[in-house]
């Protein structure tokens, strides 16, 4: 093999490679030293004949706090007053991270309320359809037809 065989790895538009070594190349990319946002690795490989091959790999760094937004999405068309909730939570360097901070509260979806109402109404309907009081209570004024007054009751009111 020739001494010209090597692989150079560049970060973004840097002129100096972060690594220049003969293949195979194994390294660790420390993203904590990079700004959050889009970046590109440019890999240039040279063979023994001096031919160059280039490959670009785009990636995004997100070491800072995560940001969640409820009430607004990309390219929304808005009108009037819009309630928006912004939540940020734990980055890579945060020592005491609380998982509850990563939970962005959101209103209960409408379909859950509708399902709950349907279940309650079905329960009430089913209960009324299956109601079968025992015989001593079947003819009471609160459930069935009022009972005819007995002879002893008629004498009481005389």
PDB file of C-alpha atoms in Angstrom:
ATOM      1  CA  UNK A   1       0.000   0.000   0.000  1.00  0.00           C
ATOM      2  CA  UNK A   2       1.042   3.521  -0.680  1.00  0.00           C
ATOM      3  CA  UNK A   3       1.487   6.196   1.962  1.00  0.00           C
ATOM      4  CA  UNK A   4      -1.218   8.171   0.146  1.00  0.00           C
ATOM      5  CA  UNK A   5      -3.941   5.770   1.334  1.00  0.00           C
ATOM      6  CA  UNK A   6      -5.829   7.524   4.110  1.00  0.00           C
ATOM      7  CA  UNK A   7      -9.187   8.760   5.353  1.00  0.00           C
ATOM      8  CA  UNK A   8      -9.746  12.365   6.406  1.00  0.00           C
ATOM      9  CA  UNK A   9     -12.790  13.348   8.461  1.00  0.00           C
ATOM     10  CA  UNK A  10     -13.898  16.981   8.539  1.00  0.00           C
ATOM     11  CA  UNK A  11     -16.563  18.599  10.692  1.00  0.00           C
ATOM     12  CA  UNK A  12     -18.810  21.142   8.995  1.00  0.00           C
ATOM     13  CA  UNK A  13     -16.766  23.459   6.746  1.00  0.00           C
ATOM     14  CA  UNK A  14     -13.445  23.164   8.618  1.00  0.00           C
ATOM     15  CA  UNK A  15     -10.338  23.101   6.429  1.00  0.00           C
ATOM     16  CA  UNK A  16      -8.398  20.942   8.889  1.00  0.00           C
ATOM     17  CA  UNK A  17      -9.598  17.356   9.431  1.00  0.00           C
ATOM     18  CA  UNK A  18     -10.539  16.315  12.950  1.00  0.00           C
ATOM     19  CA  UNK A  19      -9.022  12.914  12.088  1.00  0.00           C
ATOM     20  CA  UNK A  20      -6.621  11.805   9.372  1.00  0.00           C
ATOM     21  CA  UNK A  21      -5.743   8.117   9.502  1.00  0.00           C
ATOM     22  CA  UNK A  22      -5.403   4.955   7.442  1.00  0.00           C
ATOM     23  CA  UNK A  23      -8.614   2.916   7.174  1.00  0.00           C
ATOM     24  CA  UNK A  24     -10.359   1.606   9.118  1.00  0.00           C
ATOM     25  CA  UNK A  25     -10.887   4.671  11.272  1.00  0.00           C
ATOM     26  CA  UNK A  26     -12.621   4.411  14.630  1.00  0.00           C
ATOM     27  CA  UNK A  27     -13.208   7.512  16.752  1.00  0.00           C
ATOM     28  CA  UNK A  28     -15.635   9.163  19.151  1.00  0.00           C
ATOM     29  CA  UNK A  29     -17.393  12.347  18.159  1.00  0.00           C
ATOM     30  CA  UNK A  30     -17.830  14.546  21.247  1.00  0.00           C
ATOM     31  CA  UNK A  31     -21.057  16.436  20.570  1.00  0.00           C
ATOM     32  CA  UNK A  32     -20.886  18.261  23.910  1.00  0.00           C
ATOM     33  CA  UNK A  33     -18.295  20.558  22.337  1.00  0.00           C
ATOM     34  CA  UNK A  34     -20.650  21.381  19.428  1.00  0.00           C
ATOM     35  CA  UNK A  35     -23.494  23.874  19.281  1.00  0.00           C
ATOM     36  CA  UNK A  36     -27.016  22.526  19.076  1.00  0.00           C
ATOM     37  CA  UNK A  37     -28.272  22.432  15.529  1.00  0.00           C
ATOM     38  CA  UNK A  38     -27.395  20.925  12.148  1.00  0.00           C
ATOM     39  CA  UNK A  39     -23.858  19.764  11.388  1.00  0.00           C
ATOM     40  CA  UNK A  40     -22.124  17.762   8.661  1.00  0.00           C
ATOM     41  CA  UNK A  41     -19.341  15.215   8.674  1.00  0.00           C
ATOM     42  CA  UNK A  42     -17.385  15.184   5.427  1.00  0.00           C
ATOM     43  CA  UNK A  43     -15.366  12.039   4.874  1.00  0.00           C
ATOM     44  CA  UNK A  44     -12.662  12.077   2.204  1.00  0.00           C
ATOM     45  CA  UNK A  45     -10.965   8.777   1.424  1.00  0.00           C
ATOM     46  CA  UNK A  46      -7.928   8.345  -0.830  1.00  0.00           C
ATOM     47  CA  UNK A  47      -6.862   5.063  -2.419  1.00  0.00           C
ATOM     48  CA  UNK A  48      -3.353   3.950  -3.410  1.00  0.00           C
ATOM     49  CA  UNK A  49      -3.778   5.532  -6.856  1.00  0.00           C
ATOM     50  CA  UNK A  50      -4.634   8.927  -5.354  1.00  0.00           C
ATOM     51  CA  UNK A  51      -8.329   8.743  -6.280  1.00  0.00           C
ATOM     52  CA  UNK A  52     -10.558  10.640  -3.854  1.00  0.00           C
ATOM     53  CA  UNK A  53     -14.010   9.570  -2.650  1.00  0.00           C
ATOM     54  CA  UNK A  54     -16.223  11.977  -0.691  1.00  0.00           C
ATOM     55  CA  UNK A  55     -19.250  11.350   1.470  1.00  0.00           C
ATOM     56  CA  UNK A  56     -21.308  13.866   3.467  1.00  0.00           C
ATOM     57  CA  UNK A  57     -23.312  12.826   6.523  1.00  0.00           C
ATOM     58  CA  UNK A  58     -25.708  15.409   7.944  1.00  0.00           C
ATOM     59  CA  UNK A  59     -26.713  15.170  11.610  1.00  0.00           C
ATOM     60  CA  UNK A  60     -28.257  17.345  14.260  1.00  0.00           C
ATOM     61  CA  UNK A  61     -26.916  17.933  17.763  1.00  0.00           C
ATOM     62  CA  UNK A  62     -29.360  18.426  20.596  1.00  0.00           C
ATOM     63  CA  UNK A  63     -27.417  18.516  23.857  1.00  0.00           C
ATOM     64  CA  UNK A  64     -29.320  21.437  25.326  1.00  0.00           C
ATOM     65  CA  UNK A  65     -32.666  21.205  27.032  1.00  0.00           C
ATOM     66  CA  UNK A  66     -35.481  19.595  25.078  1.00  0.00           C
ATOM     67  CA  UNK A  67     -38.284  21.978  24.188  1.00  0.00           C
ATOM     68  CA  UNK A  68     -41.913  20.884  23.895  1.00  0.00           C
ATOM     69  CA  UNK A  69     -44.633  23.201  22.615  1.00  0.00           C
ATOM     70  CA  UNK A  70     -48.345  22.525  22.980  1.00  0.00           C
ATOM     71  CA  UNK A  71     -50.823  24.667  21.064  1.00  0.00           C
ATOM     72  CA  UNK A  72     -48.661  25.573  18.069  1.00  0.00           C
ATOM     73  CA  UNK A  73     -47.124  23.496  15.272  1.00  0.00           C
ATOM     74  CA  UNK A  74     -44.971  24.303  12.260  1.00  0.00           C
ATOM     75  CA  UNK A  75     -46.813  26.151   9.498  1.00  0.00           C
ATOM     76  CA  UNK A  76     -50.048  26.605  11.484  1.00  0.00           C
ATOM     77  CA  UNK A  77     -52.429  29.345  10.365  1.00  0.00           C
ATOM     78  CA  UNK A  78     -53.579  31.180  13.468  1.00  0.00           C
ATOM     79  CA  UNK A  79     -56.335  33.620  14.270  1.00  0.00           C
ATOM     80  CA  UNK A  80     -57.256  35.321  17.523  1.00  0.00           C
ATOM     81  CA  UNK A  81     -55.773  34.533  20.909  1.00  0.00           C
ATOM     82  CA  UNK A  82     -54.049  31.139  21.074  1.00  0.00           C
ATOM     83  CA  UNK A  83     -53.007  29.559  24.404  1.00  0.00           C
ATOM     84  CA  UNK A  84     -49.508  28.112  24.036  1.00  0.00           C
ATOM     85  CA  UNK A  85     -47.587  26.033  26.565  1.00  0.00           C
ATOM     86  CA  UNK A  86     -43.789  25.812  26.304  1.00  0.00           C
ATOM     87  CA  UNK A  87     -41.884  23.297  28.405  1.00  0.00           C
ATOM     88  CA  UNK A  88     -38.150  22.631  28.495  1.00  0.00           C
ATOM     89  CA  UNK A  89     -36.474  19.695  30.148  1.00  0.00           C
ATOM     90  CA  UNK A  90     -33.108  18.090  30.901  1.00  0.00           C
ATOM     91  CA  UNK A  91     -30.060  18.471  28.730  1.00  0.00           C
ATOM     92  CA  UNK A  92     -27.069  16.166  28.661  1.00  0.00           C
ATOM     93  CA  UNK A  93     -25.203  18.075  31.337  1.00  0.00           C
ATOM     94  CA  UNK A  94     -28.059  18.345  33.837  1.00  0.00           C
ATOM     95  CA  UNK A  95     -27.003  16.622  37.055  1.00  0.00           C
ATOM     96  CA  UNK A  96     -30.347  16.301  38.840  1.00  0.00           C
ATOM     97  CA  UNK A  97     -32.884  15.549  36.159  1.00  0.00           C
ATOM     98  CA  UNK A  98     -36.518  15.065  37.131  1.00  0.00           C
ATOM     99  CA  UNK A  99     -38.567  12.929  34.704  1.00  0.00           C
ATOM    100  CA  UNK A 100     -41.753  14.811  35.633  1.00  0.00           C
ATOM    101  CA  UNK A 101     -40.297  17.929  33.982  1.00  0.00           C
ATOM    102  CA  UNK A 102     -40.238  16.075  30.657  1.00  0.00           C
ATOM    103  CA  UNK A 103     -44.003  15.560  30.789  1.00  0.00           C
ATOM    104  CA  UNK A 104     -45.727  18.425  29.062  1.00  0.00           C
ATOM    105  CA  UNK A 105     -49.250  18.728  30.441  1.00  0.00           C
ATOM    106  CA  UNK A 106     -51.911  18.692  27.765  1.00  0.00           C
ATOM    107  CA  UNK A 107     -55.696  18.838  27.931  1.00  0.00           C
ATOM    108  CA  UNK A 108     -57.613  15.570  27.966  1.00  0.00           C
ATOM    109  CA  UNK A 109     -58.570  14.687  24.383  1.00  0.00           C
ATOM    110  CA  UNK A 110     -62.241  15.084  23.479  1.00  0.00           C
ATOM    111  CA  UNK A 111     -62.596  11.446  22.442  1.00  0.00           C
ATOM    112  CA  UNK A 112     -61.805  10.357  26.004  1.00  0.00           C
ATOM    113  CA  UNK A 113     -64.625  12.530  27.391  1.00  0.00           C
ATOM    114  CA  UNK A 114     -67.049  11.192  24.767  1.00  0.00           C
ATOM    115  CA  UNK A 115     -66.057   7.598  25.549  1.00  0.00           C
ATOM    116  CA  UNK A 116     -66.508   8.209  29.278  1.00  0.00           C
ATOM    117  CA  UNK A 117     -70.003   9.663  28.744  1.00  0.00           C
ATOM    118  CA  UNK A 118     -71.001   6.751  26.483  1.00  0.00           C
ATOM    119  CA  UNK A 119     -69.820   4.207  29.081  1.00  0.00           C
ATOM    120  CA  UNK A 120     -71.738   5.955  31.875  1.00  0.00           C
ATOM    121  CA  UNK A 121     -74.915   6.234  29.789  1.00  0.00           C
ATOM    122  CA  UNK A 122     -74.683   2.571  28.778  1.00  0.00           C
ATOM    123  CA  UNK A 123     -74.249   1.604  32.430  1.00  0.00           C
ATOM    124  CA  UNK A 124     -77.349   3.585  33.420  1.00  0.00           C
ATOM    125  CA  UNK A 125     -79.363   2.133  30.486  1.00  0.00           C
ATOM    126  CA  UNK A 126     -78.260  -1.414  31.269  1.00  0.00           C
ATOM    127  CA  UNK A 127     -79.010  -0.965  34.966  1.00  0.00           C
ATOM    128  CA  UNK A 128     -82.515   0.304  34.256  1.00  0.00           C
ATOM    129  CA  UNK A 129     -83.181  -2.510  31.786  1.00  0.00           C
ATOM    130  CA  UNK A 130     -82.037  -5.161  34.254  1.00  0.00           C
ATOM    131  CA  UNK A 131     -83.787  -3.680  37.312  1.00  0.00           C
ATOM    132  CA  UNK A 132     -85.984  -6.360  38.800  1.00  0.00           C
ATOM    133  CA  UNK A 133     -87.088  -5.538  42.338  1.00  0.00           C
ATOM    134  CA  UNK A 134     -88.087  -8.347  44.703  1.00  0.00           C
ATOM    135  CA  UNK A 135     -91.850  -9.029  44.965  1.00  0.00           C
ATOM    136  CA  UNK A 136     -92.446  -7.236  48.310  1.00  0.00           C
ATOM    137  CA  UNK A 137     -91.239  -3.990  46.710  1.00  0.00           C
ATOM    138  CA  UNK A 138     -92.735  -4.467  43.252  1.00  0.00           C
ATOM    139  CA  UNK A 139     -96.102  -2.895  44.123  1.00  0.00           C
ATOM    140  CA  UNK A 140     -94.848   0.031  46.160  1.00  0.00           C
ATOM    141  CA  UNK A 141     -95.695   3.584  45.049  1.00  0.00           C
ATOM    142  CA  UNK A 142     -92.020   4.304  44.341  1.00  0.00           C
ATOM    143  CA  UNK A 143     -91.699   1.468  41.850  1.00  0.00           C
ATOM    144  CA  UNK A 144     -95.014   0.060  40.563  1.00  0.00           C
ATOM    145  CA  UNK A 145     -98.662   0.998  40.588  1.00  0.00           C
ATOM    146  CA  UNK A 146     -99.956   2.260  43.912  1.00  0.00           C
ATOM    147  CA  UNK A 147    -101.533  -0.447  46.020  1.00  0.00           C
ATOM    148  CA  UNK A 148    -105.293  -0.285  46.563  1.00  0.00           C
ATOM    149  CA  UNK A 149    -106.174   0.925  50.045  1.00  0.00           C
ATOM    150  CA  UNK A 150    -107.000  -1.892  52.394  1.00  0.00           C
ATOM    151  CA  UNK A 151    -110.071  -1.965  54.607  1.00  0.00           C
ATOM    152  CA  UNK A 152    -108.033  -1.156  57.704  1.00  0.00           C
ATOM    153  CA  UNK A 153    -106.628   1.966  56.065  1.00  0.00           C
ATOM    154  CA  UNK A 154    -110.111   3.184  55.112  1.00  0.00           C
ATOM    155  CA  UNK A 155    -111.292   2.925  58.717  1.00  0.00           C
ATOM    156  CA  UNK A 156    -108.408   5.037  59.934  1.00  0.00           C
ATOM    157  CA  UNK A 157    -109.546   8.065  57.998  1.00  0.00           C
ATOM    158  CA  UNK A 158    -113.202   7.961  59.125  1.00  0.00           C
TER     159      UNK A 158
END
